[in-house]
Short mmCIF file of N, CA and C in Angstrom, two decimals:
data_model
loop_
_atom_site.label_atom_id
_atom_site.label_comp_id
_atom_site.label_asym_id
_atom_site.label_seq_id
_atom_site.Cartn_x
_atom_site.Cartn_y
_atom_site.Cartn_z
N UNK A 20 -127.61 -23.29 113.59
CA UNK A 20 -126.68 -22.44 112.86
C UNK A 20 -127.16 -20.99 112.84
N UNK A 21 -128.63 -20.73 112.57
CA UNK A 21 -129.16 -19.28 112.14
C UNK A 21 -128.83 -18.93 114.10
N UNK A 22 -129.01 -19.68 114.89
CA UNK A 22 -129.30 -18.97 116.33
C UNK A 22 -127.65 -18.70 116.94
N UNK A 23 -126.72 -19.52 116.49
CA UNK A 23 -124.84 -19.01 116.41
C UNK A 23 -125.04 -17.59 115.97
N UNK A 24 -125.10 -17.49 114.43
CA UNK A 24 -124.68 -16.44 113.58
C UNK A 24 -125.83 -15.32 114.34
N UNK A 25 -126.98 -15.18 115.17
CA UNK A 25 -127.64 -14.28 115.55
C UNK A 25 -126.71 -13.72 117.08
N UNK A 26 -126.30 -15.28 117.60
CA UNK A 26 -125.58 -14.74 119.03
C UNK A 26 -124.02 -14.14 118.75
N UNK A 27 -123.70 -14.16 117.53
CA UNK A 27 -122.21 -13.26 117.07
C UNK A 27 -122.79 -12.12 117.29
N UNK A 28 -123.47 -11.84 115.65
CA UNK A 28 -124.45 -10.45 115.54
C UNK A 28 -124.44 -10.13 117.29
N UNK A 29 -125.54 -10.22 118.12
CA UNK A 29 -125.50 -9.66 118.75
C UNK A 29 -124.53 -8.94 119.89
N UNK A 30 -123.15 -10.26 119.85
CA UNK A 30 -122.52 -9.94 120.81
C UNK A 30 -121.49 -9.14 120.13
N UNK A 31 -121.63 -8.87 118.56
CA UNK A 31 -120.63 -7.65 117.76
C UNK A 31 -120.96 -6.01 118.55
N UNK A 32 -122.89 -5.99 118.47
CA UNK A 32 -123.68 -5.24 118.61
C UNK A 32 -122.74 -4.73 120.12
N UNK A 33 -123.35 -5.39 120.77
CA UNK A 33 -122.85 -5.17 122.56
C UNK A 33 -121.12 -4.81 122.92
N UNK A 34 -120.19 -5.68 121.84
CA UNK A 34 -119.16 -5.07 121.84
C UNK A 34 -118.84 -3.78 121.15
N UNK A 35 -119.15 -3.51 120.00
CA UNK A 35 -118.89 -2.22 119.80
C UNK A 35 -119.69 -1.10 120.57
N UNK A 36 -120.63 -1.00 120.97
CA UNK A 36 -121.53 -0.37 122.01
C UNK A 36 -120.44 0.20 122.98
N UNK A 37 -119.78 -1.12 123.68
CA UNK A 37 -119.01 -0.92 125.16
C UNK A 37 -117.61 -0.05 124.25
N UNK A 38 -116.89 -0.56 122.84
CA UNK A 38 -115.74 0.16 122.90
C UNK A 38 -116.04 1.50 122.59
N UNK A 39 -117.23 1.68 121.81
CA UNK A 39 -117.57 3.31 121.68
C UNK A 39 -117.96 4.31 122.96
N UNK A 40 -118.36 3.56 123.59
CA UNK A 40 -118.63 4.32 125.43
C UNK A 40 -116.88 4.18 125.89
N UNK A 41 -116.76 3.29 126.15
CA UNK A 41 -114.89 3.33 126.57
C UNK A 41 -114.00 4.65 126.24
N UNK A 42 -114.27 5.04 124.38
CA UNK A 42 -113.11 5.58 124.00
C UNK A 42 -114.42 7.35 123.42
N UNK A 43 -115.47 7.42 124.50
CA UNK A 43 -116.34 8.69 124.08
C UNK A 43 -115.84 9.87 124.96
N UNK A 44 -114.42 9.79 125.30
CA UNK A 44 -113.84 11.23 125.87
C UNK A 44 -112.80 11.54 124.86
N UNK A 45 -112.50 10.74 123.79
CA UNK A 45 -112.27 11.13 122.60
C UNK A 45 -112.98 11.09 121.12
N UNK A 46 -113.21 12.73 120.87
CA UNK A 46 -114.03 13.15 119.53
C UNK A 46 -113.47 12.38 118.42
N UNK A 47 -114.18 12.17 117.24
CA UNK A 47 -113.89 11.52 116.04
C UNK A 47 -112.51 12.54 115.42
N UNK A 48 -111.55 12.06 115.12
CA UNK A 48 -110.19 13.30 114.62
C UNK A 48 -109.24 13.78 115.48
N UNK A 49 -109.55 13.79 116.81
CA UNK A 49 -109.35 14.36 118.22
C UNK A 49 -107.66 13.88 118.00
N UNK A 50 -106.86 14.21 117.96
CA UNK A 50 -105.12 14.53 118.08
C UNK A 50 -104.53 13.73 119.66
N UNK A 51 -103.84 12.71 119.77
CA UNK A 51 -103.46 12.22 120.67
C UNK A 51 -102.11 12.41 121.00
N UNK A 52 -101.19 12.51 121.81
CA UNK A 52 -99.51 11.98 121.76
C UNK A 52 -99.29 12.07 123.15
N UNK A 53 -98.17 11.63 123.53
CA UNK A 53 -97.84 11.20 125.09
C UNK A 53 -96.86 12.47 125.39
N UNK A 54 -96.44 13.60 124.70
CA UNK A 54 -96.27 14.45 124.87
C UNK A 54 -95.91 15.68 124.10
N UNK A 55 -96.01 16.91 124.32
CA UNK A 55 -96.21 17.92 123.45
C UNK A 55 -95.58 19.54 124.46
N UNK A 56 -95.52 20.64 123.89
CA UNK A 56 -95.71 21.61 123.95
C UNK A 56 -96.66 22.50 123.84
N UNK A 57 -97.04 23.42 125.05
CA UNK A 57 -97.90 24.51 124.74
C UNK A 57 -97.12 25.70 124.42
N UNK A 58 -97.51 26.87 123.94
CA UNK A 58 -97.05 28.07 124.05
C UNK A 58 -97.76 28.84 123.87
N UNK A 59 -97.87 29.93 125.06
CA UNK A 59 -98.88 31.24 125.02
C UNK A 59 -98.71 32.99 125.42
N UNK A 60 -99.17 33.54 125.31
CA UNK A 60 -98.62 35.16 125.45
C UNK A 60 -99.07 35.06 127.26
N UNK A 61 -98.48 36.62 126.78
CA UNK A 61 -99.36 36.83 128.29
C UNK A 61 -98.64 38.16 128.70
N UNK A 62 -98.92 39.05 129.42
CA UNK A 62 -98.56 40.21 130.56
C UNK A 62 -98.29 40.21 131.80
N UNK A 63 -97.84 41.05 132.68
CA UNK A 63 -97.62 41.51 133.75
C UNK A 63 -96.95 42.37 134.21
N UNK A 64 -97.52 44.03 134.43
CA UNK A 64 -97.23 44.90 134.59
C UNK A 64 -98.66 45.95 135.11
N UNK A 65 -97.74 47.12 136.26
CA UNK A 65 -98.78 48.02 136.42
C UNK A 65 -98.49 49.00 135.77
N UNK A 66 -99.88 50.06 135.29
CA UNK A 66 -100.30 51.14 135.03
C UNK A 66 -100.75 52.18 135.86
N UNK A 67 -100.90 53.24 134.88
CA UNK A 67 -101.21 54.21 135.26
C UNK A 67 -100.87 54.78 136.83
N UNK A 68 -99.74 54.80 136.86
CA UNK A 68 -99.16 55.34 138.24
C UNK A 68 -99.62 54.16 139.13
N UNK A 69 -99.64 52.86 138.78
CA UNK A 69 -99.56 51.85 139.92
C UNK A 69 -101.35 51.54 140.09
N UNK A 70 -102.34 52.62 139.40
CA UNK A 70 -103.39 51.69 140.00
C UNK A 70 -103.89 50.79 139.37
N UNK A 71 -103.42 50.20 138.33
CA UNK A 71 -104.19 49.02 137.13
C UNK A 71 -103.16 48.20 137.02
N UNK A 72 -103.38 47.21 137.68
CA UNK A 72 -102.79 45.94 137.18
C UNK A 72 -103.07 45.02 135.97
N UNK A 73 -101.99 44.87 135.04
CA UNK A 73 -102.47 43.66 134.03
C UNK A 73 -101.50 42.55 134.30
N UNK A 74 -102.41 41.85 134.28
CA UNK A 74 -101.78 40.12 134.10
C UNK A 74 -102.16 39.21 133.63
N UNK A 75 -101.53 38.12 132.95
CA UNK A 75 -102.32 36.74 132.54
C UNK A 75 -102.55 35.85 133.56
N UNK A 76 -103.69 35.32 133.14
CA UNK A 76 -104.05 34.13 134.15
C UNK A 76 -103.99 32.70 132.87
N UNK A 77 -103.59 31.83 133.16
CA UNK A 77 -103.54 30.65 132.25
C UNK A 77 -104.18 29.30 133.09
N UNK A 78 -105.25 29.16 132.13
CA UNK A 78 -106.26 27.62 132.98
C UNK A 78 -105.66 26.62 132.08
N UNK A 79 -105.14 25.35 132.50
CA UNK A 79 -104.59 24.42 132.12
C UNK A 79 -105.70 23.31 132.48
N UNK A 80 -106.01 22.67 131.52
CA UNK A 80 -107.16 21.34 131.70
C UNK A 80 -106.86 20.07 130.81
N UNK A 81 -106.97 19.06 131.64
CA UNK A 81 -106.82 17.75 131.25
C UNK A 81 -107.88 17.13 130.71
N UNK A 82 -108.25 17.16 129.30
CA UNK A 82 -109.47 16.96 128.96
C UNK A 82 -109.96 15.37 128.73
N UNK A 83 -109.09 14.76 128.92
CA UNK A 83 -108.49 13.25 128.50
C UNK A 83 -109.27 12.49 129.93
N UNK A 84 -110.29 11.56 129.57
CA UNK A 84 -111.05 11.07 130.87
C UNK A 84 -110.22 9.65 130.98
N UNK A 85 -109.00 9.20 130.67
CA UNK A 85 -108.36 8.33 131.29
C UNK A 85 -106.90 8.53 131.58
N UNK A 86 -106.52 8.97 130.80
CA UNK A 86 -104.97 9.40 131.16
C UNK A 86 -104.68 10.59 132.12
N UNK A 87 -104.03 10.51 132.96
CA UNK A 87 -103.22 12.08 133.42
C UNK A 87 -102.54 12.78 132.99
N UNK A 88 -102.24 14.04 132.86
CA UNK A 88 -100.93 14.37 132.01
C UNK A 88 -99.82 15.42 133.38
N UNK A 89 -98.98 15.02 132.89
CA UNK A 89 -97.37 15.78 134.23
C UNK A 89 -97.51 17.05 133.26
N UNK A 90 -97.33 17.94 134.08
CA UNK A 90 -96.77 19.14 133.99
C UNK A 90 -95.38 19.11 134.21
N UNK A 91 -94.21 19.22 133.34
CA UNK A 91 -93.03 18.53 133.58
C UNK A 91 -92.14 20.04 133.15
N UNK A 92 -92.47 21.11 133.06
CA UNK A 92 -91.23 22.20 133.19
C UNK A 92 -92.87 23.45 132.45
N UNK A 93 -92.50 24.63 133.30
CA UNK A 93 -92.77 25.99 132.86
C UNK A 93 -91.79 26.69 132.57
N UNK A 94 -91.90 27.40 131.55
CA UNK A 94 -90.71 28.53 131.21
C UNK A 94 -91.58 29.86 130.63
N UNK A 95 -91.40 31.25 131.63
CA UNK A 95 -91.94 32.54 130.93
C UNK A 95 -90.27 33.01 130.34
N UNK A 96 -90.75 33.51 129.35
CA UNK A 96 -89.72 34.55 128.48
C UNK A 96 -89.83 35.98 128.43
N UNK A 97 -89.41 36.79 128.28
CA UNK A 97 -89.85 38.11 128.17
C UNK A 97 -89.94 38.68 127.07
N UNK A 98 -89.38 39.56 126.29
CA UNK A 98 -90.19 39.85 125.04
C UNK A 98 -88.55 39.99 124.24
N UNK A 99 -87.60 39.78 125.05
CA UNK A 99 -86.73 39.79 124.34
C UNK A 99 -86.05 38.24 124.41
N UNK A 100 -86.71 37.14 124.79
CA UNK A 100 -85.85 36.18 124.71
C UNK A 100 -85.58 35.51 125.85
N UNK A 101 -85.35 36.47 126.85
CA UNK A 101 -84.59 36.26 128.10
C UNK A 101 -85.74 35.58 129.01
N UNK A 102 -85.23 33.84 129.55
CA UNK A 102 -85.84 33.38 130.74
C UNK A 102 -86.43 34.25 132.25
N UNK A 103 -87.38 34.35 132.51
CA UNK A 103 -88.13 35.18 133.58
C UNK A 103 -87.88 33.84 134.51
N UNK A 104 -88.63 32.78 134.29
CA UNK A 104 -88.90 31.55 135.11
C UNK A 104 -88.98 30.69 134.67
N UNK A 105 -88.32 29.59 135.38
CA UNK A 105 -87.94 28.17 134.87
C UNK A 105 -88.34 27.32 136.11
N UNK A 106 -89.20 26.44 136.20
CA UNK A 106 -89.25 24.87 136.71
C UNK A 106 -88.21 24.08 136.20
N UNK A 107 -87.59 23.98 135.51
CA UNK A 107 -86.19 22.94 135.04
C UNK A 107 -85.42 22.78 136.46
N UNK A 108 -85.55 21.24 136.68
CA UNK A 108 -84.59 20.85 138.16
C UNK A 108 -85.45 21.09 139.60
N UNK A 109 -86.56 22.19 139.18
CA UNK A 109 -87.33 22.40 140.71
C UNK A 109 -88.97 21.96 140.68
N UNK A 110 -89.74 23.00 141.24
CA UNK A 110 -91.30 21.91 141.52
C UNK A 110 -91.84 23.50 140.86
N UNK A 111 -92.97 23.44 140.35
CA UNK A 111 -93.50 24.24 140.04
C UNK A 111 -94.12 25.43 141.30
N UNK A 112 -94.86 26.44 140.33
CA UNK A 112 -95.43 26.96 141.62
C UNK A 112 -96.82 26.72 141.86
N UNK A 113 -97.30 27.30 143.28
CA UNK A 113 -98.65 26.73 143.47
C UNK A 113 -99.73 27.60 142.17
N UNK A 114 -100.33 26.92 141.88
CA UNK A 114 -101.73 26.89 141.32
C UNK A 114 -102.60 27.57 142.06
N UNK A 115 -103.45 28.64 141.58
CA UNK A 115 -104.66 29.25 142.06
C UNK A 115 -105.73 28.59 142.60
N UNK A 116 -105.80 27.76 142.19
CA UNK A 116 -107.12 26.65 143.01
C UNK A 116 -106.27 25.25 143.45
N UNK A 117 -104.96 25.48 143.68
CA UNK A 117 -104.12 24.53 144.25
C UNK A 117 -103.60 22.81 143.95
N UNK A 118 -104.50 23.15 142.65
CA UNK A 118 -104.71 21.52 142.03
C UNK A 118 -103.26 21.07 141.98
N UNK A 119 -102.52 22.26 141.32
CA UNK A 119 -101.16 21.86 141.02
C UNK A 119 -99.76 22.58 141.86
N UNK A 120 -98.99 22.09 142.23
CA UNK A 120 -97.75 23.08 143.15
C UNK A 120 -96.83 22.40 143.36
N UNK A 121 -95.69 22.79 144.02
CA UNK A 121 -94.52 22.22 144.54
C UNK A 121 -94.65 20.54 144.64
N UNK A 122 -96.04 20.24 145.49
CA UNK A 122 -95.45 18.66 145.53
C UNK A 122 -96.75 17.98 144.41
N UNK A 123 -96.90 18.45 143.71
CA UNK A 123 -98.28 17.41 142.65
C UNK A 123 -97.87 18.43 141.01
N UNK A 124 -97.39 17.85 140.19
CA UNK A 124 -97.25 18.36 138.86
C UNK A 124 -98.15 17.27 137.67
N UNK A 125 -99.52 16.69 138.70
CA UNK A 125 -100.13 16.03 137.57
C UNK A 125 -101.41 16.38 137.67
N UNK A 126 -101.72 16.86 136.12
CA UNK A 126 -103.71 16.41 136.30
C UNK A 126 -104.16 15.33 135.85
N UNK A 127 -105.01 15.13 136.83
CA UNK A 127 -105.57 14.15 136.84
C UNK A 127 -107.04 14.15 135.59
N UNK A 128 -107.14 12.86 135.33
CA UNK A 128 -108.11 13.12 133.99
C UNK A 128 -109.27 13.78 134.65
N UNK A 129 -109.61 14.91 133.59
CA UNK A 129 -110.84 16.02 133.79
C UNK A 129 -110.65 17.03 134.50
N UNK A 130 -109.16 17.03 134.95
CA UNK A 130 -108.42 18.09 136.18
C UNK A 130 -108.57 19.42 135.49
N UNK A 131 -108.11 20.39 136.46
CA UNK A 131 -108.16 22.17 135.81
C UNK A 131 -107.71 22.66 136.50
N UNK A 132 -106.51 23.70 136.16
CA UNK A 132 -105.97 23.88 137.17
C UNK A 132 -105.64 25.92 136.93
N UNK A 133 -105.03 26.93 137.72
CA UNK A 133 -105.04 28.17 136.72
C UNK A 133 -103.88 28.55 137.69
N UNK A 134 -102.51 29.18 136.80
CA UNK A 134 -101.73 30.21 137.42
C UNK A 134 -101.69 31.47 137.08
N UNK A 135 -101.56 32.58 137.62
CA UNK A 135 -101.36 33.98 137.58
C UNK A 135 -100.06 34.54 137.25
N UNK A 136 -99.54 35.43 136.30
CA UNK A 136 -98.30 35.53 136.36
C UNK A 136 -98.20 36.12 137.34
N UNK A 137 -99.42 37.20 138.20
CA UNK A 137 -98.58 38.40 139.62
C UNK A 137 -98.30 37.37 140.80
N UNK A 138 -98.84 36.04 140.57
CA UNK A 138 -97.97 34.89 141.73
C UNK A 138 -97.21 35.08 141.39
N UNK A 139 -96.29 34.91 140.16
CA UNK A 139 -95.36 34.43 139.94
C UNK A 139 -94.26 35.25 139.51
N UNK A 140 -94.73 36.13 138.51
CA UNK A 140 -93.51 37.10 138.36
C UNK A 140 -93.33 38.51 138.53
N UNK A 141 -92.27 39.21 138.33
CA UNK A 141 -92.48 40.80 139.00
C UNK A 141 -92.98 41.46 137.76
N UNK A 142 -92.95 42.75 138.30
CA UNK A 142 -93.91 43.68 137.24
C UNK A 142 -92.96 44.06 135.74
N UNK A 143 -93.46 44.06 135.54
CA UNK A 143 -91.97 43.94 134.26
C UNK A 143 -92.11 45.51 133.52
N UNK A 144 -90.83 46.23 132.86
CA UNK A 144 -90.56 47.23 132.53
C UNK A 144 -91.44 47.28 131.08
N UNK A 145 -91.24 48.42 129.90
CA UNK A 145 -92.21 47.84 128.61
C UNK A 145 -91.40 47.25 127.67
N UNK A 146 -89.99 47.89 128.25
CA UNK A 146 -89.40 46.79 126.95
C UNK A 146 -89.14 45.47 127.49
N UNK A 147 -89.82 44.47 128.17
CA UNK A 147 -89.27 43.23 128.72
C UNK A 147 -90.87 42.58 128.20
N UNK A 148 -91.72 43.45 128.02
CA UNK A 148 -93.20 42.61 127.83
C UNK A 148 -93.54 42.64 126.25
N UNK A 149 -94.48 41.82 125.73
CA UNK A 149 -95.13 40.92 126.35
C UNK A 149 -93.84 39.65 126.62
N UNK A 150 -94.81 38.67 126.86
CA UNK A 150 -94.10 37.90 127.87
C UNK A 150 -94.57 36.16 127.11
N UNK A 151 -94.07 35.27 126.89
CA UNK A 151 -94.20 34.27 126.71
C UNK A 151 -94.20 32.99 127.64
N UNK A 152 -95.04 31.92 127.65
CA UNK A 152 -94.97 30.89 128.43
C UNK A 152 -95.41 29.73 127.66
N UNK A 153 -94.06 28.82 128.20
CA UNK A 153 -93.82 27.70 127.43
C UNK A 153 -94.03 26.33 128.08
N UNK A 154 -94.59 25.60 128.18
CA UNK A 154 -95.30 25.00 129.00
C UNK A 154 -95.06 23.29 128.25
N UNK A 155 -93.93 22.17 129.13
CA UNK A 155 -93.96 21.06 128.78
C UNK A 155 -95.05 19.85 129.30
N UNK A 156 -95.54 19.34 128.48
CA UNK A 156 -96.19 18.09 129.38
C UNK A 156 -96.06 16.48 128.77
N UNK A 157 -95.98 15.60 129.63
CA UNK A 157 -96.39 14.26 129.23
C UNK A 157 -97.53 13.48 129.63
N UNK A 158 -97.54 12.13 128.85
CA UNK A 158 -98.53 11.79 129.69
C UNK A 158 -97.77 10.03 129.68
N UNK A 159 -98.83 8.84 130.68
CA UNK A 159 -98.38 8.08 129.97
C UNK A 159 -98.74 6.98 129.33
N UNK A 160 -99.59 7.16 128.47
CA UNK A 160 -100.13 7.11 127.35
C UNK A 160 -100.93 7.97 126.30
N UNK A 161 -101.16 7.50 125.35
CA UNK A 161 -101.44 8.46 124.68
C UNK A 161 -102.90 9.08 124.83
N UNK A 162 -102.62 10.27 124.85
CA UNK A 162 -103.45 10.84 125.48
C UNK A 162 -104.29 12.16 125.08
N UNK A 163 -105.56 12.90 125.02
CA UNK A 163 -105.80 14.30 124.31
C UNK A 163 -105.02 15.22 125.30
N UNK A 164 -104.33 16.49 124.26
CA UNK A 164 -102.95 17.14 124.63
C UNK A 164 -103.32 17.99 125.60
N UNK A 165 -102.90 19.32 126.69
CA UNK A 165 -103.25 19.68 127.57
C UNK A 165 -103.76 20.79 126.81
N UNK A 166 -105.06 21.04 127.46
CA UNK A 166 -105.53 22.41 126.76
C UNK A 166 -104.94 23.64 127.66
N UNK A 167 -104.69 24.29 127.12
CA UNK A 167 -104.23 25.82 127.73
C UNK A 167 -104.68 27.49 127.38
N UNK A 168 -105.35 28.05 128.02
CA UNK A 168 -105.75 29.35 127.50
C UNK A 168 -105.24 30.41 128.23
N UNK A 169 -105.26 31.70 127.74
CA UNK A 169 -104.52 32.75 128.52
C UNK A 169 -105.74 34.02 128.49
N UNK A 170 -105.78 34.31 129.98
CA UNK A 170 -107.36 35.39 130.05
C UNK A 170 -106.16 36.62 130.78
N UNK A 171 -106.36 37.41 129.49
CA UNK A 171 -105.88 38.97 129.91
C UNK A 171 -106.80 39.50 130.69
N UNK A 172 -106.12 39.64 132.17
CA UNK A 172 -106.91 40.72 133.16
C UNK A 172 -106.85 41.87 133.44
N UNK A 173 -107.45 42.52 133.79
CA UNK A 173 -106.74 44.22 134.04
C UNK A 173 -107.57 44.32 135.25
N UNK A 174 -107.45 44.48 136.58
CA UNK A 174 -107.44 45.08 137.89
C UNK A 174 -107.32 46.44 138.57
N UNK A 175 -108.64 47.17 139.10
CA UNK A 175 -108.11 48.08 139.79
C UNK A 175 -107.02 47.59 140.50
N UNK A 176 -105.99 48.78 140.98
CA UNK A 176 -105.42 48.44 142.27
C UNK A 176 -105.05 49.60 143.02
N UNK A 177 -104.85 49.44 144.70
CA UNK A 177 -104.68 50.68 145.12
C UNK A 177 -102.89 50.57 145.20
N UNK A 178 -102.32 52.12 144.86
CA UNK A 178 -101.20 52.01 144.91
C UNK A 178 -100.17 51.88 146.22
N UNK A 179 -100.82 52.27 147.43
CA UNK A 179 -100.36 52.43 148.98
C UNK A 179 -100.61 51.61 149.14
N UNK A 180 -101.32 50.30 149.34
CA UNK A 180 -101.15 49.19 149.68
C UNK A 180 -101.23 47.76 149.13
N UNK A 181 -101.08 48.06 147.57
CA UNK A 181 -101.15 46.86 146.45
C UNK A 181 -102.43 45.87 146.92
N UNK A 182 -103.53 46.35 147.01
CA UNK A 182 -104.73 45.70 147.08
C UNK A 182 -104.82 45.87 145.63
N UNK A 183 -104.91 44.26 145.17
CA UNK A 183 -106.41 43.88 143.96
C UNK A 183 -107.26 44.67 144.07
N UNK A 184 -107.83 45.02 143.83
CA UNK A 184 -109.68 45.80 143.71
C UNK A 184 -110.34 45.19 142.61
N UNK A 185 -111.37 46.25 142.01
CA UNK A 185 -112.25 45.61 141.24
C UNK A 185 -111.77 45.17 139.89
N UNK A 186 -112.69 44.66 139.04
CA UNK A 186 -111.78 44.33 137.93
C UNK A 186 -112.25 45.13 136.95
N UNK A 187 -111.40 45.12 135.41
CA UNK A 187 -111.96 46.38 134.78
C UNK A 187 -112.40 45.62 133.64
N UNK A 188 -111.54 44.36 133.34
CA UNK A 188 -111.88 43.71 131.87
C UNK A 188 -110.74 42.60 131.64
N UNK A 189 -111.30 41.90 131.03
CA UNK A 189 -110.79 40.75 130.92
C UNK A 189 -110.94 40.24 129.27
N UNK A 190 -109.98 39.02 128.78
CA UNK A 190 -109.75 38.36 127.21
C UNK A 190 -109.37 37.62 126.93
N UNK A 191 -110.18 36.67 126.44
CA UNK A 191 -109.47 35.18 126.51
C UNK A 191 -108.74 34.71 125.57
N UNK A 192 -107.46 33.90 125.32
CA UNK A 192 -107.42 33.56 123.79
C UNK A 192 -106.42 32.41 124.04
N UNK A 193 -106.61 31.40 123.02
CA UNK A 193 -106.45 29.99 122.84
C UNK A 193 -104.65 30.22 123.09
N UNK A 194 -104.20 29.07 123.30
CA UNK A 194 -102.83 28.83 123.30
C UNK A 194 -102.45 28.40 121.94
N UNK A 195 -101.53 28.04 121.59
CA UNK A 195 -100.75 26.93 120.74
C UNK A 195 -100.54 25.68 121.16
N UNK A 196 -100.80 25.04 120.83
CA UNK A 196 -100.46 23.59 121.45
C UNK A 196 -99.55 22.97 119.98
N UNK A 197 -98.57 22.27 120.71
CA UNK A 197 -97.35 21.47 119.45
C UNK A 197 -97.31 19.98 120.02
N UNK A 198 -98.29 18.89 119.73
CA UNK A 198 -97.98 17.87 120.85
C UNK A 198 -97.05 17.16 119.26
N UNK A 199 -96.54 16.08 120.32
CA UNK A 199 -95.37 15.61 119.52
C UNK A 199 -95.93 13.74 119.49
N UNK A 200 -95.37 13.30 118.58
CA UNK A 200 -96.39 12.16 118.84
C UNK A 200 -95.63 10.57 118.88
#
């Protein structure tokens, strides 16, 4: 009887062991849902007679080590409301390190992926900025929500031939995330 009740004990021991390693890509409190909303600022426009570019860059990461999550619609706004760009009905655009584009709208768990608004949108006037991006995702299951940040860049640039150049400064700052549950 004492050598039963020792081989439970132990095999409690060994099971909770394995479910706490299983479920250790989620923190104690850590917020789950199978899908949500991001929303974040952002720029894109040149200065100073064309040689300083500012733009947002936004890194999107799947922090979730079992689930994937879809990138399932982008939408930028402009500062008055008005749609700039919509994925609704089409494929997104390519991704800076290509993780994500036209034919792949998923990360994969531990994925990272970053778009630029000067891929994506034109230089915008001052009353059209700043600029908003609204960002849907699912997953399918429940899953930790997509993290999203937005790094304000500012770029030399030359004005005769729209070369990037050096950079002047850069700023990072958290998104909003609204996951829905």
């Amino acid at each position: 009887m004492l050598r039963a009740g020792f081989n439970v004990l132990l095999i409690a021991v060994f099971w909770v062991g394995f479910a706490g390693a299983a479920l250790a890509d989620r923190g104690e409190g850590e917020t789950t849902a199978r899908h949500g909303v991001v929303r974040c600022g952002g720029n894109n426009f040149l200065r100073l007679g064309g040689t300083e570019i500012q733009f947002a860059s936004y890194t999107l990461r799947n922090f979730d080590a079992t689930q994937p999550i879809a990138v399932d619609r982008m939408r930028f706004f402009d500062a008055n409301g008005n749609v700039l760009f919509d994925t609704a009905g089409g494929a997104l655009p390519r991704a800076e390190n290509g993780v994500l584009g036209p034919a792949n709208n998923t990360l994969n768990p531990n994925q990272t992926a970053q778009f630029n608004t000067n891929d994506i949108l034109p230089f915008l006037a001052q009353t059209d900025r700043p600029i908003q991006l609204e960002i849907e995702w699912s997953a399918p299951g429940r899953a930790l929500g997509l993290d999203v940040i937005t790094i304000r860049v500012a770029r030399q640039r030359d004005p005769a031939t729209g070369a990037i150049l050096a950079e002047r400064g850069r700023h990072a700052t958290e998104c909003r995330s609204i996951p829905s549950r």
